[in-house]
Short mmCIF file of the C-alpha atoms (twelve columns), coordinates in Angstrom:
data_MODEL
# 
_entry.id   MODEL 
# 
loop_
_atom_site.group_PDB 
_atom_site.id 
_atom_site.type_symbol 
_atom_site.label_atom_id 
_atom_site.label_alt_id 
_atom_site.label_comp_id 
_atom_site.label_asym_id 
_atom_site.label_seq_id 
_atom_site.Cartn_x 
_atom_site.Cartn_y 
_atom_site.Cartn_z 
_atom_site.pdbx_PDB_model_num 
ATOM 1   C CA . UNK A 1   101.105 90.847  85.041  1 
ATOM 2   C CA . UNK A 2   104.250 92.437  85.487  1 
ATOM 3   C CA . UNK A 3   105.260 95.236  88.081  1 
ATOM 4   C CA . UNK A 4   107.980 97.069  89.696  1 
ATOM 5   C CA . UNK A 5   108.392 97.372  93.081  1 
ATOM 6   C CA . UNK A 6   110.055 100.293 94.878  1 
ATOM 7   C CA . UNK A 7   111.412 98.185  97.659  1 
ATOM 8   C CA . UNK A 8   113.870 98.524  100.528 1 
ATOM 9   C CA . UNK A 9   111.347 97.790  103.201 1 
ATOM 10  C CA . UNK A 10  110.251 95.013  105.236 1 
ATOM 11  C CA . UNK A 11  106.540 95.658  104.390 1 
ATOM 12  C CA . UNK A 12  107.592 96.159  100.460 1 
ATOM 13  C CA . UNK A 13  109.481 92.401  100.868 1 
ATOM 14  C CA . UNK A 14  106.321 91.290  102.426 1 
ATOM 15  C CA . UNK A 15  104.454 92.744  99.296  1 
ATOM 16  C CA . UNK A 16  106.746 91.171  96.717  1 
ATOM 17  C CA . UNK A 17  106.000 87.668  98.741  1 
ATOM 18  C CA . UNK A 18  102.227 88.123  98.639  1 
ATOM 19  C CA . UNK A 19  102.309 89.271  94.848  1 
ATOM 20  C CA . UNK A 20  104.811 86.156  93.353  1 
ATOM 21  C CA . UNK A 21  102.070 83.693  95.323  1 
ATOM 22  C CA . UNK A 22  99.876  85.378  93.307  1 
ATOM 23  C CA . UNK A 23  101.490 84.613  89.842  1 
ATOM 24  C CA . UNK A 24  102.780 88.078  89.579  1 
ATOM 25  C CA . UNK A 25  105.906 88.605  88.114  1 
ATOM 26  C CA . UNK A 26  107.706 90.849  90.313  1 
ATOM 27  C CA . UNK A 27  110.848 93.299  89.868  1 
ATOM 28  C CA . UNK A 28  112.152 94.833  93.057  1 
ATOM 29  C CA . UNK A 29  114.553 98.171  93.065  1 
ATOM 30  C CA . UNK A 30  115.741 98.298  96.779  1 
ATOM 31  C CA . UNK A 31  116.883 101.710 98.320  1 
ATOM 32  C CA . UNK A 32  119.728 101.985 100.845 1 
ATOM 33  C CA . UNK A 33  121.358 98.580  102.775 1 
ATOM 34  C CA . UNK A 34  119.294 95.488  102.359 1 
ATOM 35  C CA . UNK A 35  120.989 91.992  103.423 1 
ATOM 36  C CA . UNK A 36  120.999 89.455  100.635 1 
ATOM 37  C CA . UNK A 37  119.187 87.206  103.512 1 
ATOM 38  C CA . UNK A 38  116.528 89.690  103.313 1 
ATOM 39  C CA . UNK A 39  115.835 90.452  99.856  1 
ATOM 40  C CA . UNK A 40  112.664 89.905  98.031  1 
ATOM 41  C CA . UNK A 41  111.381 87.020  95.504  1 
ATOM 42  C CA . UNK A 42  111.204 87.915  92.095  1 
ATOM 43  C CA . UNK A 43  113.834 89.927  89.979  1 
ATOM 44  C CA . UNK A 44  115.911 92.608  92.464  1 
ATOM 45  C CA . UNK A 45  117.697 95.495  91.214  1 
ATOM 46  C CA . UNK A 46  119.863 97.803  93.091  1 
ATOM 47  C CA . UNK A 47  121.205 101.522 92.985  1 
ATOM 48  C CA . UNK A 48  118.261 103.530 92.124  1 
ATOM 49  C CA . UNK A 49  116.955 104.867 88.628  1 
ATOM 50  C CA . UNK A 50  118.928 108.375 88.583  1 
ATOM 51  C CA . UNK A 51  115.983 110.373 89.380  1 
ATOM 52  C CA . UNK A 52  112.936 111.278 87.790  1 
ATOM 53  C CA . UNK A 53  114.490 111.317 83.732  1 
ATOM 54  C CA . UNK A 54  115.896 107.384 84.866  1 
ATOM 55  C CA . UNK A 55  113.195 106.171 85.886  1 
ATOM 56  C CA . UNK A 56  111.087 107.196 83.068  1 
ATOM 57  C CA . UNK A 57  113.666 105.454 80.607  1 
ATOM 58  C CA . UNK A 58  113.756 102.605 82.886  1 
ATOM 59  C CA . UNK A 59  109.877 102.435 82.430  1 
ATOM 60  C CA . UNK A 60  110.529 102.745 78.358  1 
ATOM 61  C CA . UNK A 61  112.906 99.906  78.519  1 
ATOM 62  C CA . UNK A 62  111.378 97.811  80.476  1 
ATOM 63  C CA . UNK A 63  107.340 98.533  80.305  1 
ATOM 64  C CA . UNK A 64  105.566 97.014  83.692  1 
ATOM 65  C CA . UNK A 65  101.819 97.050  84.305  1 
ATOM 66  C CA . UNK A 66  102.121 99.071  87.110  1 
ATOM 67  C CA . UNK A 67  104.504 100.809 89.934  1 
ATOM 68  C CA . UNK A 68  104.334 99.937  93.752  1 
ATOM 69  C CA . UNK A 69  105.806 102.224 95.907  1 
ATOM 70  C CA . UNK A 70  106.285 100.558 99.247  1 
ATOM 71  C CA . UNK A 71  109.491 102.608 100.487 1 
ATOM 72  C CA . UNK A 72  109.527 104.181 103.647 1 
ATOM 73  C CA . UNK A 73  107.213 106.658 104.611 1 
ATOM 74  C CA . UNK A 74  109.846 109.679 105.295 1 
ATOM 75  C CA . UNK A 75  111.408 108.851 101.694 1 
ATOM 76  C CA . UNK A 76  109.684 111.829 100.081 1 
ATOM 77  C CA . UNK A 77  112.203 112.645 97.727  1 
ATOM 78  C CA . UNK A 78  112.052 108.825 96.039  1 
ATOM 79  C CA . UNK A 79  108.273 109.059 96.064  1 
ATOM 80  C CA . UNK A 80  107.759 112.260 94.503  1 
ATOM 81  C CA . UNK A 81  110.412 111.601 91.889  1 
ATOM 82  C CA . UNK A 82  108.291 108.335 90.892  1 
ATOM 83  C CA . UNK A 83  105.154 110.140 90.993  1 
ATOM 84  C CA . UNK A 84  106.203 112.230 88.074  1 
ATOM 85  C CA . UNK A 85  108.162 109.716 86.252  1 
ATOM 86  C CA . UNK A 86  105.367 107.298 86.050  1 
ATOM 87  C CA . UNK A 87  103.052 110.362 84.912  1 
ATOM 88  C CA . UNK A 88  105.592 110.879 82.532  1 
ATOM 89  C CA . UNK A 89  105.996 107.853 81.500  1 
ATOM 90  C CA . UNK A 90  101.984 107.030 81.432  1 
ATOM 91  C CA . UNK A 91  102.154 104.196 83.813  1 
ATOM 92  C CA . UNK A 92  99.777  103.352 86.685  1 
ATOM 93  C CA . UNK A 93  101.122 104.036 90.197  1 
ATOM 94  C CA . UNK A 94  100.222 103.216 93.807  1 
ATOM 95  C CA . UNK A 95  101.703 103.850 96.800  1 
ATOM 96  C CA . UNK A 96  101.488 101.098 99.363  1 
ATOM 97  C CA . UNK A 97  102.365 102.614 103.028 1 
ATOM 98  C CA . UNK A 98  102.323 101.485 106.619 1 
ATOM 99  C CA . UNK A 99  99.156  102.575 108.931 1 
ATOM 100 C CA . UNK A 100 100.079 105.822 110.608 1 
ATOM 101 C CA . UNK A 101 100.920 105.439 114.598 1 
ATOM 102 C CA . UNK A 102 98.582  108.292 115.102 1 
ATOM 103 C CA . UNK A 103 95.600  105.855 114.847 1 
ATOM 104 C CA . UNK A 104 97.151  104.376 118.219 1 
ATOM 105 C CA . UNK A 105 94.733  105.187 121.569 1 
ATOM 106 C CA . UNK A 106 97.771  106.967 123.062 1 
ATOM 107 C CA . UNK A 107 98.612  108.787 120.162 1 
ATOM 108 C CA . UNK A 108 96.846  112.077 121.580 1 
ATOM 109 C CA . UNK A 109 98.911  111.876 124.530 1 
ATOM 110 C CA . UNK A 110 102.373 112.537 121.792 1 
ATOM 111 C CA . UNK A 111 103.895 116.078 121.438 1 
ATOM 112 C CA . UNK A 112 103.413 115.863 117.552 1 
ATOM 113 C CA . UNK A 113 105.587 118.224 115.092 1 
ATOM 114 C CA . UNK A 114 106.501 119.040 111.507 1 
ATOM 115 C CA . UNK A 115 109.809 118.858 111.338 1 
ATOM 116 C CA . UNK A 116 112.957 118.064 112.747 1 
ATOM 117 C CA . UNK A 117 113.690 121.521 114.176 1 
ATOM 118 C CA . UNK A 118 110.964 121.189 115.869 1 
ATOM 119 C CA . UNK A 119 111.648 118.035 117.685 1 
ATOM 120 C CA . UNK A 120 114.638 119.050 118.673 1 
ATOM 121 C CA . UNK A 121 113.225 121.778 120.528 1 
ATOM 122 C CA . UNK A 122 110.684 120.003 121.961 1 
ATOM 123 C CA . UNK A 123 112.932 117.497 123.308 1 
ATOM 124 C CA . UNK A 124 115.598 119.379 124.721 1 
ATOM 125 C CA . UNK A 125 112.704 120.511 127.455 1 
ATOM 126 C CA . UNK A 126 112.554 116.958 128.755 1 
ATOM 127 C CA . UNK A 127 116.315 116.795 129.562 1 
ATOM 128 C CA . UNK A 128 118.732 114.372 129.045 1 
ATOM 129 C CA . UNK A 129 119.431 111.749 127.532 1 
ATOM 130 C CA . UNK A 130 116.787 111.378 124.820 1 
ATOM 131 C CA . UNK A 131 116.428 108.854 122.593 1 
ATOM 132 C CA . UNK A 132 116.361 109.250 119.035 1 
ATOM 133 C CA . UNK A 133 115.291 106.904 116.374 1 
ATOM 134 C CA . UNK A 134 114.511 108.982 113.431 1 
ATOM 135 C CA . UNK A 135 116.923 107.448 111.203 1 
ATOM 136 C CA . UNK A 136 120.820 108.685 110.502 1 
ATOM 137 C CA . UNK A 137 120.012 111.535 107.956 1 
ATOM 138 C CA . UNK A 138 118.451 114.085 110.209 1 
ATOM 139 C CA . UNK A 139 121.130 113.747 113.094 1 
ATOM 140 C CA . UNK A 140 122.258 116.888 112.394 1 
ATOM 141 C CA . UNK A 141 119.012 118.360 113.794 1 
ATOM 142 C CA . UNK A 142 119.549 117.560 117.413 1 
ATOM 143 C CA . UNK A 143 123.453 118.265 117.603 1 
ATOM 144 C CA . UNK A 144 121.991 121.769 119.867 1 
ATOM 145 C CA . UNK A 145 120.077 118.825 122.104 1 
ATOM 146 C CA . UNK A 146 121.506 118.116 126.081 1 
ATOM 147 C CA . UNK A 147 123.992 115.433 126.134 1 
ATOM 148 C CA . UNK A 148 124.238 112.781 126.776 1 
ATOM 149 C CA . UNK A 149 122.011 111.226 123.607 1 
ATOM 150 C CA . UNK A 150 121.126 107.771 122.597 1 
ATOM 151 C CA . UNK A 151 120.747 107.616 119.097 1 
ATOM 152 C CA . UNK A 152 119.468 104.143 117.894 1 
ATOM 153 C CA . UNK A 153 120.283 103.477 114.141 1 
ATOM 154 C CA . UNK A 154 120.493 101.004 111.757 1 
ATOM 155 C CA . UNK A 155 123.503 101.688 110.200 1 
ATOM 156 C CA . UNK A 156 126.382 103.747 110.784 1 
ATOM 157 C CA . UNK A 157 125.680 107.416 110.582 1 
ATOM 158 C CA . UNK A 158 126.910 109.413 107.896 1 
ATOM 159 C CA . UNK A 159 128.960 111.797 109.073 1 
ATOM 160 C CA . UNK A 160 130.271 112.713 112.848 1 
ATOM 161 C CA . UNK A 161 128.087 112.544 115.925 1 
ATOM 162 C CA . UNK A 162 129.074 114.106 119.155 1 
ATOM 163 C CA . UNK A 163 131.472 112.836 121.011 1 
ATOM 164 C CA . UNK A 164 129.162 112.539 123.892 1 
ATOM 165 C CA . UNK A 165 126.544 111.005 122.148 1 
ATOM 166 C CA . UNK A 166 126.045 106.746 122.181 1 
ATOM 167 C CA . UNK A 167 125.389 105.262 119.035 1 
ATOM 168 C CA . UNK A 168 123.075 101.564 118.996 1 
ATOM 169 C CA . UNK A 169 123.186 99.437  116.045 1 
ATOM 170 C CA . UNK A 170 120.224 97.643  116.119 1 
ATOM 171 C CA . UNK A 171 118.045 96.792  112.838 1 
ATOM 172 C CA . UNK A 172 115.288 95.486  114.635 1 
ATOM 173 C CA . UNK A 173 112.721 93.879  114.772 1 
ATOM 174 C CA . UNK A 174 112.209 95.236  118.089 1 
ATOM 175 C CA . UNK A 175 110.733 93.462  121.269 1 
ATOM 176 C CA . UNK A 176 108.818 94.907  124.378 1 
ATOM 177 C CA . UNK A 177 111.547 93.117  126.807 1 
ATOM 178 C CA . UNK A 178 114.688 95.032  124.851 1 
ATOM 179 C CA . UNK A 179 112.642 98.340  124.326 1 
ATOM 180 C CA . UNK A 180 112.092 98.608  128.260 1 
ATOM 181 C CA . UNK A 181 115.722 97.788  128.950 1 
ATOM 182 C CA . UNK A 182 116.865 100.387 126.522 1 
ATOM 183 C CA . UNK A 183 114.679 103.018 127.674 1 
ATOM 184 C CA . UNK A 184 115.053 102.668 131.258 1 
ATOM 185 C CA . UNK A 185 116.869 105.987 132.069 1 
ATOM 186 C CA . UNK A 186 115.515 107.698 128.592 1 
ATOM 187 C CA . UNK A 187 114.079 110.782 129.418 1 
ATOM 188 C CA . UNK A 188 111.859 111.563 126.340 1 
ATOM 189 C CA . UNK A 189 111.729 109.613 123.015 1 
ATOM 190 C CA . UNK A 190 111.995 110.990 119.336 1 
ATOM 191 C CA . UNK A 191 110.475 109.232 116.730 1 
ATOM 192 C CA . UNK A 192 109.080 109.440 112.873 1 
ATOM 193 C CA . UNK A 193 105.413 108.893 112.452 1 
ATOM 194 C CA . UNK A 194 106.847 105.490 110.355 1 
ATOM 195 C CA . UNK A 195 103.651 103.742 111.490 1 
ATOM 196 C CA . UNK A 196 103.535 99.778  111.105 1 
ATOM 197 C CA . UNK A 197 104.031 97.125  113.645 1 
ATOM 198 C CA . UNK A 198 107.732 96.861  113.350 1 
ATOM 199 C CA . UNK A 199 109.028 99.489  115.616 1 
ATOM 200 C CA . UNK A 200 106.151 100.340 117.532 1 
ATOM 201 C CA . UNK A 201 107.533 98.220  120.572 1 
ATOM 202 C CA . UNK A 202 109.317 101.563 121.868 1 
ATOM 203 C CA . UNK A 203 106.047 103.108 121.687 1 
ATOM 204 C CA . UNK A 204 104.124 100.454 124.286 1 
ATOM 205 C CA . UNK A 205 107.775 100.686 126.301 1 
ATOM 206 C CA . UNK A 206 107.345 104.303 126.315 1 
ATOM 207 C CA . UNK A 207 104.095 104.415 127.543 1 
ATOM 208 C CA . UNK A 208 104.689 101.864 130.138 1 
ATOM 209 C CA . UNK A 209 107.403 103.834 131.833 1 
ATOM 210 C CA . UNK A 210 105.525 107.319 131.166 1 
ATOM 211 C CA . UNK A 211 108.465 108.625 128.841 1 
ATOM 212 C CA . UNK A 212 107.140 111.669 126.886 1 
ATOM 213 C CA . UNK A 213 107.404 110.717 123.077 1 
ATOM 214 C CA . UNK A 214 107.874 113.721 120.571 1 
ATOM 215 C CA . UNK A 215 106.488 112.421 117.196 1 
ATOM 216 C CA . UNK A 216 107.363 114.169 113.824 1 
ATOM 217 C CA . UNK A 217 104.654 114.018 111.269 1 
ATOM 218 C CA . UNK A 218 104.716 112.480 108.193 1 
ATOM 219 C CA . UNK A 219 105.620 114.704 105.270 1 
ATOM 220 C CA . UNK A 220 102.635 114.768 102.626 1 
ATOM 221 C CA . UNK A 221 103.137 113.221 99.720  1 
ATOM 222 C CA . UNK A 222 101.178 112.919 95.419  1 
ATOM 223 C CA . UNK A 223 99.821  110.144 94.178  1 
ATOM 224 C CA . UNK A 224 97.458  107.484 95.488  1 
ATOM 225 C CA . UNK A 225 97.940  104.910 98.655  1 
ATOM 226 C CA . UNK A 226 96.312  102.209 100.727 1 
ATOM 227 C CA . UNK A 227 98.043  100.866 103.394 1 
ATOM 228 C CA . UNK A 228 96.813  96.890  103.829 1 
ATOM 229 C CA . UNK A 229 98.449  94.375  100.740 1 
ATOM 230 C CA . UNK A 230 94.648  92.769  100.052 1 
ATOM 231 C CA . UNK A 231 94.186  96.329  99.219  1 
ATOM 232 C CA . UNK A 232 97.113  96.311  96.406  1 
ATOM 233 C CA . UNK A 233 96.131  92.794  95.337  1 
ATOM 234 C CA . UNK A 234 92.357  93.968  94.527  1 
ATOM 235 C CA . UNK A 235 93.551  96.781  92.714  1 
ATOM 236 C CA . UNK A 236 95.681  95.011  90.745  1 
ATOM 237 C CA . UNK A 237 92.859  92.434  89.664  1 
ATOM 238 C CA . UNK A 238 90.260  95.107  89.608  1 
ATOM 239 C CA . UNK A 239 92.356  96.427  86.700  1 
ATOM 240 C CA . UNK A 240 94.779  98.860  88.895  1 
ATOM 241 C CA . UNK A 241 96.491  99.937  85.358  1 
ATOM 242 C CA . UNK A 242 93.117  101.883 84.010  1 
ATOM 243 C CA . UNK A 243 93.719  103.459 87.401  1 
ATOM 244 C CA . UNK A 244 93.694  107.217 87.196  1 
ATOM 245 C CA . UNK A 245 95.863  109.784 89.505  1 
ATOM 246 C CA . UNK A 246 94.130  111.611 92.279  1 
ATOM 247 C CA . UNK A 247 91.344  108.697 93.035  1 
ATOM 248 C CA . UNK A 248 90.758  107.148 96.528  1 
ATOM 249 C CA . UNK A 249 91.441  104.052 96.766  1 
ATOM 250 C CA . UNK A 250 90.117  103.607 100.511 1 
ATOM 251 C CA . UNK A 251 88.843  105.676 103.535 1 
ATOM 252 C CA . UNK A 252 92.614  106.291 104.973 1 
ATOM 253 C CA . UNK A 253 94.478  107.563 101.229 1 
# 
């Protein structure tokens, strides 16, 4: 069985692992800055499709069994675009996403929101400096927010922050220890419902020192998901290509 993986993630590297131990033959397409140290096994390909129309002749090219999608949860744009490519192109698709951080007992306790606008507004009521980690594209949102702002990030932001503003490189993973020492004069923290296990350190720091977390929802997004790899695997050998669009495939997609 062959199939392509939109990668870029740790839990879509994780995936690619699981699937090749499996004696699938696995090609990887990785979105934005992934170390050769951390790349996937199989085949990897870089710099996108093109949108929908290069994906589709991707597909015709080079015909796979099925498509994974196991980029990040906030990449709507990617995800929709491979929804209708592999409609297009009449190939089986799943989505394979990270478990949702609102399933976490403190969850309730969140100011949740839709969008970035939002947060920012929410936020600025706890003062400064907050903490973002919602990634370098939205930024832009919280320029309006009370300085002085942390903004963690994995790579350098795209175009000019405040000059006020303190910029941390840090990839992650994340630990409890470094979270805590990081947060210890935060006055509220800004996160992406990303969900998983990676990141979710800031979330058990926040709680410990009673920092108020504002949490922006995930978008919603077409197709299919599951969210554990056993869960791809058995859909895979249960025949995941007679698959059809708009099934469940468990109790959370």
């Amino acid at each position: 069985m062959d199939v392509l993986v939109l990668a870029g993630t740790r839990q879509a590297k994780k995936l690619a692992e699981r699937l090749v131990a499996e004696g699938v033959r696995v090609t990887s397409m990785l979105f934005g800055t992934v170390a050769p140290r951390n790349e996937p096994p199989g085949t990897v390909l870089r710099g996108g499709f093109g949108g929908v129309d290069g994906l589709v002749e991707h597909l015709a090219r080079h015909p796979v069994d099925a498509v994974l999608d196991a980029t990040h949860p906030f990449a709507q744009s990617l995800t929709v675009q491979a929804v209708r490519a592999c409609r297009m192109a009449s190939t089986p698709y799943l989505r394979y996403s990270r478990t949702s951080w609102a399933e976490r007992p403190d969850s309730s306790l969140w100011q949740w929101v839709d969008d970035h606008d939002q947060a920012c507004r929410a936020a600025g009521r706890h003062g400064a400096p907050a903490l973002l980690t919602v990634g370098a594209q939205p930024l832009w949102h919280y320029h309006l927010l009370p300085t002085p702002v942390v903004a963690r990030l994995r790579e350098e932001p795209r175009s000019p922050l405040p000059a006020d503003w303190r910029v941390v490189r840090d990839p992650g993973p994340f630990e409890l220890a470094g979270e805590l020492r990081l947060m210890q004069d935060v006055q509220v923290l800004v996160c992406r419902d990303s969900g998983g296990t990676a990141s979710s350190p800031k979330l058990d720091a926040a709680a410990r020192l009673g920092i108020p977390v504002v949490m922006v929802r995930r978008p919603s997004l077409p197709g299919p998901e599951v969210f554990h790899r056993d869960e791809v695997v058995a859909w895979l050998a249960s025949g995941g290509p007679g698959f059809t669009f708009g099934q469940s495939l468990s109790p959370g997609g």
